[in-house]
């Protein structure tokens, strides 16, 4: 194929991707509009708002319906990804250990902040069934009965782990099965996306019902949760990631964030860090990190770096439990969130994966809390943006740290790039020769886990 024919095809593919992202933008805009309308109806017509509760109930039921298939597919494929990532040697092992440790740190920080501010306290939300009153609406009951019941999550998790390890032990003989499960996962995620297009209706009903019952208190609690989440993520980036980056590599986190400023804007505008993946790889190589380290760490991090997700799951869980007047003990919190971290592996790039993971954890550990998560839908989009930015920054820091630990980074070039003395060519997304060569580059490292590169830290 000639270059003349290739260029139009590439432009057409890029335009197609932009159209897909534009459709997702309409979803987010619809959720925001639905939240505003729901809050207005709840404040002006409280009785009408309370009567809209079944809309939120139905959306939560749809989320519950898809939890088990998502958990099964992502865990099976996630176990395989961990095993394959570990086979690339020192870089892959360091990356996995680093992401696990940092997710644990983020989880602890989220627990501390959540237990200090008690988001959702005083809302006194009640389960939908109990709040529906004595009169039963036959039409609503019939429509609700059309939604399949949920499948137990913990047995599904155990089965998925066994299947994942069994397929790994089979070697090449298990690859066709893994490929088949990957195709099934694509179908399941497509269903999840279809459900997310109903999110505006669910958010409208849930917010209208909560605001109708509690007034301004609900909006105030959601604002506190959102503000605390953004502040916690900011402190995690500046204090934790910045501190480690300074001690190990000697680089300033604010200069790194300035260096990645355009990528931050791209993530915020597209609501996905997937769009910034090629630019992150190019910029890290320009900053002196070897192709081997970048090629392994960044794609792995796009699935297994859960810093922002850990904070989100922690604070959202505590919000729901406090809002429903059913606070969790510390052992319950730790058990729940460890489960969520495991269950979210491999699903980081799926729209609504955060909600699905939150629902799976609540259903497995405290099913009575699941009916309260409908309120989170209205602000999940804003929390998703912050999750993506936090995870993206964590990936960049991880590549620099692992490059330093494995002696595969040109520190002089890194400092020059971050200081602006060696500017990055924003129009060329290719290696410009600054990435140092690995002393013992793992085989096919730059292409390690291409499937992981397709997943975004949402």
Coordinates of C-alpha atoms in Angstrom, one line a residue:
X1 CA 0.0 0.0 0.0
X2 CA 1.4 3.4 -1.0
X3 CA 1.9 6.2 1.5
X4 CA -0.7 8.2 -0.4
X5 CA -3.3 5.5 0.3
X6 CA -2.3 5.0 3.9
X7 CA -2.7 8.6 4.9
X8 CA -6.4 8.9 4.1
X9 CA -7.1 5.5 5.8
X10 CA -5.3 6.7 9.0
X11 CA -7.2 10.0 8.9
X12 CA -10.5 8.1 8.5
X13 CA -9.7 5.9 11.4
X14 CA -8.8 8.9 13.6
X15 CA -12.1 10.6 12.6
X16 CA -14.0 7.4 13.5
X17 CA -12.4 7.3 16.9
X18 CA -13.3 10.9 17.5
X19 CA -16.9 10.2 16.5
X20 CA -17.0 7.4 19.1
X21 CA -15.7 9.7 21.8
X22 CA -18.1 12.4 20.8
X23 CA -21.0 10.0 21.4
X24 CA -19.6 9.2 24.9
X25 CA -19.5 13.0 25.5
X26 CA -23.2 13.1 24.8
X27 CA -23.7 10.4 27.5
X28 CA -21.8 12.5 30.1
X29 CA -23.7 15.7 29.2
X30 CA -27.0 13.8 29.5
X31 CA -26.0 12.6 33.0
X32 CA -25.2 16.1 34.1
X33 CA -28.5 17.5 32.7
X34 CA -30.4 14.6 34.3
X35 CA -28.8 15.3 37.7
X36 CA -29.7 19.0 37.5
X37 CA -33.3 18.2 36.5
X38 CA -33.6 15.5 39.1
X39 CA -32.4 17.8 41.8
X40 CA -34.7 20.6 40.7
X41 CA -37.8 18.3 40.8
X42 CA -36.7 16.9 44.1
X43 CA -36.5 20.4 45.6
X44 CA -39.7 21.9 43.9
X45 CA -41.9 18.8 43.9
X46 CA -40.7 16.5 46.6
X47 CA -43.5 14.0 46.3
X48 CA -42.9 13.6 42.6
X49 CA -39.2 13.1 43.2
X50 CA -39.8 10.4 45.7
X51 CA -42.2 8.7 43.2
X52 CA -39.4 8.5 40.7
X53 CA -37.4 6.2 42.9
X54 CA -38.2 3.1 40.7
X55 CA -36.1 4.6 37.9
X56 CA -33.0 4.5 40.1
X57 CA -34.0 1.0 41.3
X58 CA -34.1 -0.3 37.8
X59 CA -30.7 1.1 36.9
X60 CA -29.1 -0.5 39.9
X61 CA -30.8 -3.8 39.0
X62 CA -29.3 -3.6 35.5
X63 CA -25.8 -3.0 37.0
X64 CA -26.3 -6.0 39.3
X65 CA -27.3 -8.1 36.4
X66 CA -24.0 -7.6 34.6
X67 CA -21.7 -7.8 37.6
X68 CA -21.0 -11.6 37.5
X69 CA -20.1 -11.8 33.8
X70 CA -17.8 -8.8 34.1
X71 CA -16.1 -10.2 37.1
X72 CA -15.6 -13.6 35.5
X73 CA -14.2 -12.3 32.2
X74 CA -11.9 -9.7 33.7
X75 CA -10.5 -12.0 36.4
X76 CA -9.8 -14.8 34.0
X77 CA -8.0 -12.5 31.5
X78 CA -6.4 -10.5 34.4
X79 CA -4.8 -13.6 35.9
X80 CA -3.3 -14.4 32.4
X81 CA -2.1 -10.9 32.0
X82 CA -0.3 -10.9 35.4
X83 CA 1.4 -14.2 34.5
X84 CA 2.5 -13.0 31.1
X85 CA 3.7 -9.6 32.4
X86 CA 5.8 -11.3 35.0
X87 CA 7.6 -13.4 32.3
X88 CA 9.3 -10.3 30.8
X89 CA 11.7 -10.3 33.7
X90 CA 12.9 -7.7 36.1
X91 CA 11.0 -4.8 34.6
X92 CA 7.7 -6.6 34.6
X93 CA 8.1 -7.9 38.1
X94 CA 9.0 -4.4 39.4
X95 CA 6.1 -2.9 37.6
X96 CA 3.6 -5.3 39.1
X97 CA 5.0 -5.0 42.6
X98 CA 5.1 -1.2 42.4
X99 CA 1.5 -1.0 41.2
X100 CA 0.3 -3.3 44.0
X101 CA 2.1 -1.3 46.7
X102 CA 0.9 2.0 45.5
X103 CA -2.7 0.8 45.2
X104 CA -2.4 -0.3 48.8
X105 CA -1.1 3.1 49.9
X106 CA -3.9 4.8 48.0
X107 CA -6.4 2.5 49.6
X108 CA -5.1 3.4 53.1
X109 CA -5.2 7.1 52.3
X110 CA -8.8 6.8 51.1
X111 CA -9.8 4.9 54.2
X112 CA -8.2 7.6 56.5
X113 CA -9.8 10.5 54.7
X114 CA -13.2 8.8 54.4
X115 CA -13.3 7.9 58.1
X116 CA -12.3 11.5 59.0
X117 CA -15.0 13.3 57.0
X118 CA -17.7 10.6 57.1
X119 CA -19.2 11.5 53.6
X120 CA -22.9 10.9 53.4
X121 CA -23.5 11.1 57.2
X122 CA -27.0 12.3 58.0
X123 CA -28.7 11.5 54.7
X124 CA -30.6 8.5 56.2
X125 CA -31.2 6.8 52.9
X126 CA -33.4 3.8 52.9
X127 CA -33.5 0.7 50.7
X128 CA -35.8 1.2 47.7
X129 CA -38.1 -1.6 48.7
X130 CA -38.6 -0.3 52.2
X131 CA -39.1 3.3 51.0
X132 CA -41.6 2.4 48.3
X133 CA -44.5 2.4 50.7
X134 CA -47.3 -0.1 51.1
X135 CA -49.0 0.5 47.8
X136 CA -47.7 -1.7 44.9
X137 CA -47.7 -0.5 41.3
X138 CA -48.4 -3.5 39.1
X139 CA -46.8 -1.9 36.0
X140 CA -43.6 -1.1 37.9
X141 CA -43.5 -4.6 39.4
X142 CA -43.9 -6.1 36.0
X143 CA -41.2 -4.0 34.4
X144 CA -38.8 -4.7 37.3
X145 CA -39.5 -8.5 36.9
X146 CA -38.1 -8.3 33.4
X147 CA -34.6 -7.6 34.7
X148 CA -32.8 -10.9 35.4
X149 CA -31.7 -11.5 39.0
X150 CA -28.1 -11.1 40.1
X151 CA -25.6 -13.9 40.3
X152 CA -23.6 -14.4 43.5
X153 CA -20.3 -12.6 43.2
X154 CA -17.9 -14.4 45.5
X155 CA -18.5 -17.9 44.0
X156 CA -18.0 -16.3 40.6
X157 CA -14.7 -14.8 41.7
X158 CA -13.4 -18.1 43.0
X159 CA -14.4 -19.9 39.8
X160 CA -12.8 -17.2 37.7
X161 CA -9.5 -17.5 39.6
X162 CA -9.5 -21.3 39.2
X163 CA -10.2 -21.0 35.4
X164 CA -7.6 -18.3 35.0
X165 CA -4.8 -20.4 36.7
X166 CA -6.0 -23.5 34.9
X167 CA -5.7 -21.8 31.5
X168 CA -2.2 -20.5 32.4
X169 CA -1.1 -24.0 33.3
X170 CA -2.3 -25.3 29.9
X171 CA 0.1 -23.0 28.0
X172 CA -0.5 -22.7 24.3
X173 CA -3.4 -25.2 24.5
X174 CA -5.3 -22.7 26.6
X175 CA -4.8 -19.8 24.2
X176 CA -7.9 -20.5 22.1
X177 CA -10.0 -20.5 25.3
X178 CA -8.5 -17.2 26.4
X179 CA -9.2 -15.7 23.0
X180 CA -12.8 -16.9 23.2
X181 CA -13.2 -15.4 26.7
X182 CA -11.8 -12.2 25.3
X183 CA -14.5 -12.1 22.7
X184 CA -17.1 -12.8 25.3
X185 CA -15.7 -10.0 27.4
X186 CA -16.1 -7.7 24.4
X187 CA -19.8 -8.7 24.3
X188 CA -20.2 -8.2 28.0
X189 CA -18.6 -4.7 27.9
X190 CA -20.8 -3.8 25.0
X191 CA -23.8 -4.7 27.2
X192 CA -22.3 -2.6 29.9
X193 CA -22.0 0.3 27.6
X194 CA -25.7 -0.1 26.6
X195 CA -26.6 -0.1 30.3
X196 CA -24.6 3.1 30.8
X197 CA -26.7 4.8 28.1
X198 CA -29.6 4.4 30.6
X199 CA -27.5 6.1 33.3
X200 CA -29.2 9.5 32.7
X201 CA -32.6 8.0 33.5
X202 CA -31.2 6.2 36.6
X203 CA -29.4 9.3 37.8
X204 CA -32.5 11.4 37.2
X205 CA -34.7 9.1 39.3
X206 CA -32.1 8.5 42.1
X207 CA -31.2 12.1 42.6
X208 CA -34.9 13.2 42.4
X209 CA -35.8 10.7 45.0
X210 CA -33.0 11.5 47.4
X211 CA -33.3 15.3 47.1
X212 CA -37.1 14.9 47.4
X213 CA -36.7 13.1 50.7
X214 CA -33.7 15.0 52.2
X215 CA -33.7 18.4 50.4
X216 CA -30.4 20.3 50.2
X217 CA -28.7 17.8 52.5
X218 CA -28.2 15.4 49.6
X219 CA -26.6 17.9 47.3
X220 CA -24.3 19.1 50.2
X221 CA -23.2 15.5 50.9
X222 CA -22.4 14.9 47.2
X223 CA -20.4 18.1 47.0
X224 CA -18.5 17.1 50.1
X225 CA -17.7 13.7 48.7
X226 CA -16.6 15.2 45.3
X227 CA -14.4 17.8 46.9
X228 CA -12.8 15.4 49.4
X229 CA -12.1 13.0 46.5
X230 CA -10.4 15.6 44.4
X231 CA -8.4 16.9 47.4
X232 CA -7.3 13.3 48.3
X233 CA -6.2 12.6 44.8
X234 CA -4.3 15.9 44.6
X235 CA -2.5 15.1 47.9
X236 CA -1.7 11.6 46.7
X237 CA -0.1 12.9 43.5
X238 CA 1.8 15.8 45.1
X239 CA 2.9 14.2 48.4
X240 CA 3.1 10.5 47.8
X241 CA 4.0 10.3 44.1
X242 CA 6.0 13.5 44.2
X243 CA 7.9 12.5 47.3
X244 CA 8.9 9.1 45.8
X245 CA 9.9 10.7 42.5
X246 CA 12.1 13.3 44.2
X247 CA 13.8 10.8 46.5
X248 CA 14.4 8.1 43.9
X249 CA 14.9 10.0 40.6
X250 CA 15.6 13.5 41.8
X251 CA 12.8 15.0 39.6
X252 CA 10.1 17.5 40.6
X253 CA 6.5 16.3 40.3
X254 CA 5.3 19.8 39.3
X255 CA 7.7 19.9 36.4
X256 CA 6.5 16.4 35.3
X257 CA 2.9 17.6 35.4
X258 CA 3.8 20.7 33.4
X259 CA 5.6 18.4 30.9
X260 CA 2.4 16.3 30.6
X261 CA 0.0 19.3 30.6
X262 CA -1.3 18.7 27.1
X263 CA -2.0 15.1 27.9
X264 CA -4.0 16.2 31.0
X265 CA -6.1 18.4 28.8
X266 CA -6.6 15.6 26.3
X267 CA -7.8 13.2 29.1
X268 CA -10.1 15.8 30.5
X269 CA -11.6 16.7 27.2
X270 CA -12.1 13.1 26.0
X271 CA -13.0 11.6 29.4
X272 CA -10.4 8.8 28.7
X273 CA -6.7 8.4 29.3
X274 CA -6.6 5.9 26.3
X275 CA -6.4 8.9 24.0
X276 CA -3.1 10.0 25.7
X277 CA -1.4 6.6 25.6
X278 CA 0.7 7.2 22.4
X279 CA 1.7 10.7 23.6
X280 CA 2.7 9.3 27.1
X281 CA 4.9 6.6 25.5
X282 CA 6.6 9.2 23.2
X283 CA 7.2 11.7 25.9
X284 CA 8.6 9.2 28.4
X285 CA 11.0 8.0 25.7
X286 CA 11.9 11.6 24.9
X287 CA 12.6 12.0 28.7
X288 CA 15.3 9.4 28.5
X289 CA 13.4 6.2 29.6
X290 CA 14.3 3.1 27.6
X291 CA 11.9 1.5 25.2
X292 CA 11.9 -1.7 27.2
X293 CA 10.8 0.1 30.4
X294 CA 8.2 2.2 28.7
X295 CA 6.9 -0.7 26.6
X296 CA 6.3 -2.9 29.6
X297 CA 5.4 -0.4 32.4
X298 CA 2.9 1.8 30.6
X299 CA 0.7 -0.8 29.0
X300 CA 0.7 -2.9 32.3
X301 CA -0.1 0.3 34.3
X302 CA -3.1 1.0 32.1
X303 CA -4.7 -2.1 33.5
X304 CA -3.1 -2.6 36.9
X305 CA -2.4 0.9 38.1
X306 CA -5.3 1.6 40.4
X307 CA -4.2 4.5 42.5
X308 CA -7.2 6.8 41.7
X309 CA -9.6 3.8 41.5
X310 CA -8.6 2.6 45.0
X311 CA -9.3 6.1 46.4
X312 CA -12.6 6.3 44.5
X313 CA -13.8 2.8 45.7
X314 CA -12.9 3.6 49.3
X315 CA -14.6 6.9 49.6
X316 CA -17.7 5.8 47.5
X317 CA -18.2 2.8 49.7
X318 CA -17.9 4.8 52.9
X319 CA -20.3 7.4 51.5
X320 CA -23.0 4.8 50.8
X321 CA -22.6 3.1 54.1
X322 CA -22.8 6.4 56.0
X323 CA -25.7 7.7 53.9
X324 CA -27.7 4.6 54.7
X325 CA -26.9 4.7 58.4
X326 CA -25.1 1.3 58.2
X327 CA -21.4 2.2 58.9
X328 CA -18.8 -0.5 58.2
X329 CA -16.3 -1.6 60.8
X330 CA -12.6 -1.3 59.9
X331 CA -12.2 -5.0 59.1
X332 CA -15.2 -4.9 56.9
X333 CA -13.8 -1.9 55.0
X334 CA -10.5 -3.5 54.4
X335 CA -12.1 -6.8 53.3
X336 CA -14.5 -5.0 51.0
X337 CA -11.8 -2.8 49.3
X338 CA -9.3 -5.6 48.9
X339 CA -12.0 -7.5 47.0
X340 CA -12.7 -4.4 44.9
X341 CA -9.0 -4.0 43.9
X342 CA -8.9 -7.6 42.8
X343 CA -12.2 -7.5 41.0
X344 CA -11.3 -4.4 39.0
X345 CA -8.2 -5.8 37.4
X346 CA -8.4 -5.7 33.6
X347 CA -11.6 -3.6 33.5
X348 CA -10.0 -0.2 34.0
X349 CA -10.8 0.9 30.4
X350 CA -14.5 0.2 30.4
X351 CA -17.1 3.0 30.8
X352 CA -19.0 2.2 34.0
X353 CA -16.4 -0.2 35.3
X354 CA -16.0 1.8 38.5
X355 CA -19.7 1.6 39.2
X356 CA -19.7 -2.2 38.4
X357 CA -16.8 -2.8 40.7
X358 CA -18.4 -0.8 43.5
X359 CA -21.7 -2.7 43.0
X360 CA -19.9 -6.1 43.0
X361 CA -18.1 -5.3 46.3
X362 CA -21.2 -4.1 48.0
X363 CA -23.2 -7.0 46.8
X364 CA -20.6 -9.5 48.0
X365 CA -20.0 -8.0 51.4
X366 CA -22.9 -5.9 52.4
X367 CA -25.9 -6.5 50.0
X368 CA -28.1 -4.2 52.0
X369 CA -25.9 -1.3 51.0
X370 CA -26.3 -1.9 47.2
X371 CA -29.6 0.1 46.9
X372 CA -27.8 3.2 48.1
X373 CA -25.3 3.4 45.3
X374 CA -27.7 4.9 42.8
X375 CA -26.9 8.4 44.2
X376 CA -23.3 8.0 43.1
X377 CA -24.3 7.8 39.4
X378 CA -24.8 11.5 39.2
X379 CA -21.3 12.5 40.2
X380 CA -19.4 9.4 38.9
X381 CA -18.4 11.2 35.7
X382 CA -16.6 13.9 37.6
X383 CA -14.9 11.3 39.8
X384 CA -14.0 9.4 36.7
X385 CA -12.1 12.3 35.3
X386 CA -10.0 12.6 38.5
X387 CA -9.4 8.8 38.6
X388 CA -8.0 8.9 35.1
X389 CA -5.7 11.9 35.8
X390 CA -4.4 10.2 39.0
X391 CA -3.8 6.9 37.3
X392 CA -2.2 8.6 34.3
X393 CA 0.2 10.5 36.6
X394 CA 1.0 7.2 38.4
X395 CA 1.9 5.5 35.2
X396 CA 4.3 8.3 34.2
X397 CA 6.0 8.3 37.7
X398 CA 6.2 4.5 37.6
X399 CA 8.1 4.5 34.3
X400 CA 10.6 7.0 35.6
X401 CA 11.1 5.1 38.9
X402 CA 11.5 1.7 37.2
X403 CA 13.9 3.2 34.7
X404 CA 16.0 4.5 37.6
X405 CA 15.8 1.2 39.5
X406 CA 16.9 -0.8 36.4
X407 CA 19.5 1.8 35.3
X408 CA 17.6 2.3 32.0
X409 CA 17.1 6.0 32.1
X410 CA 19.2 9.0 31.0
X411 CA 18.8 11.3 34.0
X412 CA 20.5 14.2 32.2
X413 CA 18.0 14.0 29.4
X414 CA 15.1 13.5 31.8
X415 CA 16.0 16.7 33.7
X416 CA 16.5 18.6 30.5
X417 CA 13.1 17.5 29.1
X418 CA 11.2 18.3 32.2
X419 CA 12.9 21.7 32.6
X420 CA 12.1 22.6 29.0
X421 CA 15.7 22.7 27.8
X422 CA 15.0 19.8 25.5
X423 CA 11.5 20.5 24.2
X424 CA 9.3 17.7 23.0
X425 CA 8.1 17.8 19.3
X426 CA 4.4 17.9 19.9
X427 CA 3.7 17.1 16.2
X428 CA 5.9 13.9 16.1
X429 CA 4.8 10.9 18.1
X430 CA 7.8 8.8 17.5
X431 CA 11.1 7.9 19.2
X432 CA 13.5 10.8 18.7
X433 CA 16.6 8.8 19.8
X434 CA 16.6 10.1 23.4
X435 CA 15.3 6.8 24.9
X436 CA 18.4 4.9 26.2
X437 CA 18.9 1.4 25.0
X438 CA 18.3 -1.4 27.5
X439 CA 21.4 -3.1 28.7
X440 CA 19.6 -6.5 28.4
X441 CA 16.3 -5.7 26.7
X442 CA 13.6 -8.4 27.3
X443 CA 12.4 -10.1 24.1
X444 CA 9.6 -8.2 22.4
X445 CA 9.4 -5.8 25.4
X446 CA 8.1 -2.8 23.5
X447 CA 5.1 -4.8 22.4
X448 CA 4.4 -6.4 25.7
X449 CA 0.8 -7.0 26.3
X450 CA -0.7 -5.0 23.4
X451 CA -4.2 -5.8 24.7
X452 CA -3.4 -4.0 27.9
X453 CA -2.6 -0.8 26.0
X454 CA -6.2 -0.7 24.7
X455 CA -7.5 -0.2 28.2
X456 CA -7.8 3.2 29.9
X457 CA -7.6 4.2 33.5
X458 CA -11.2 5.3 33.9

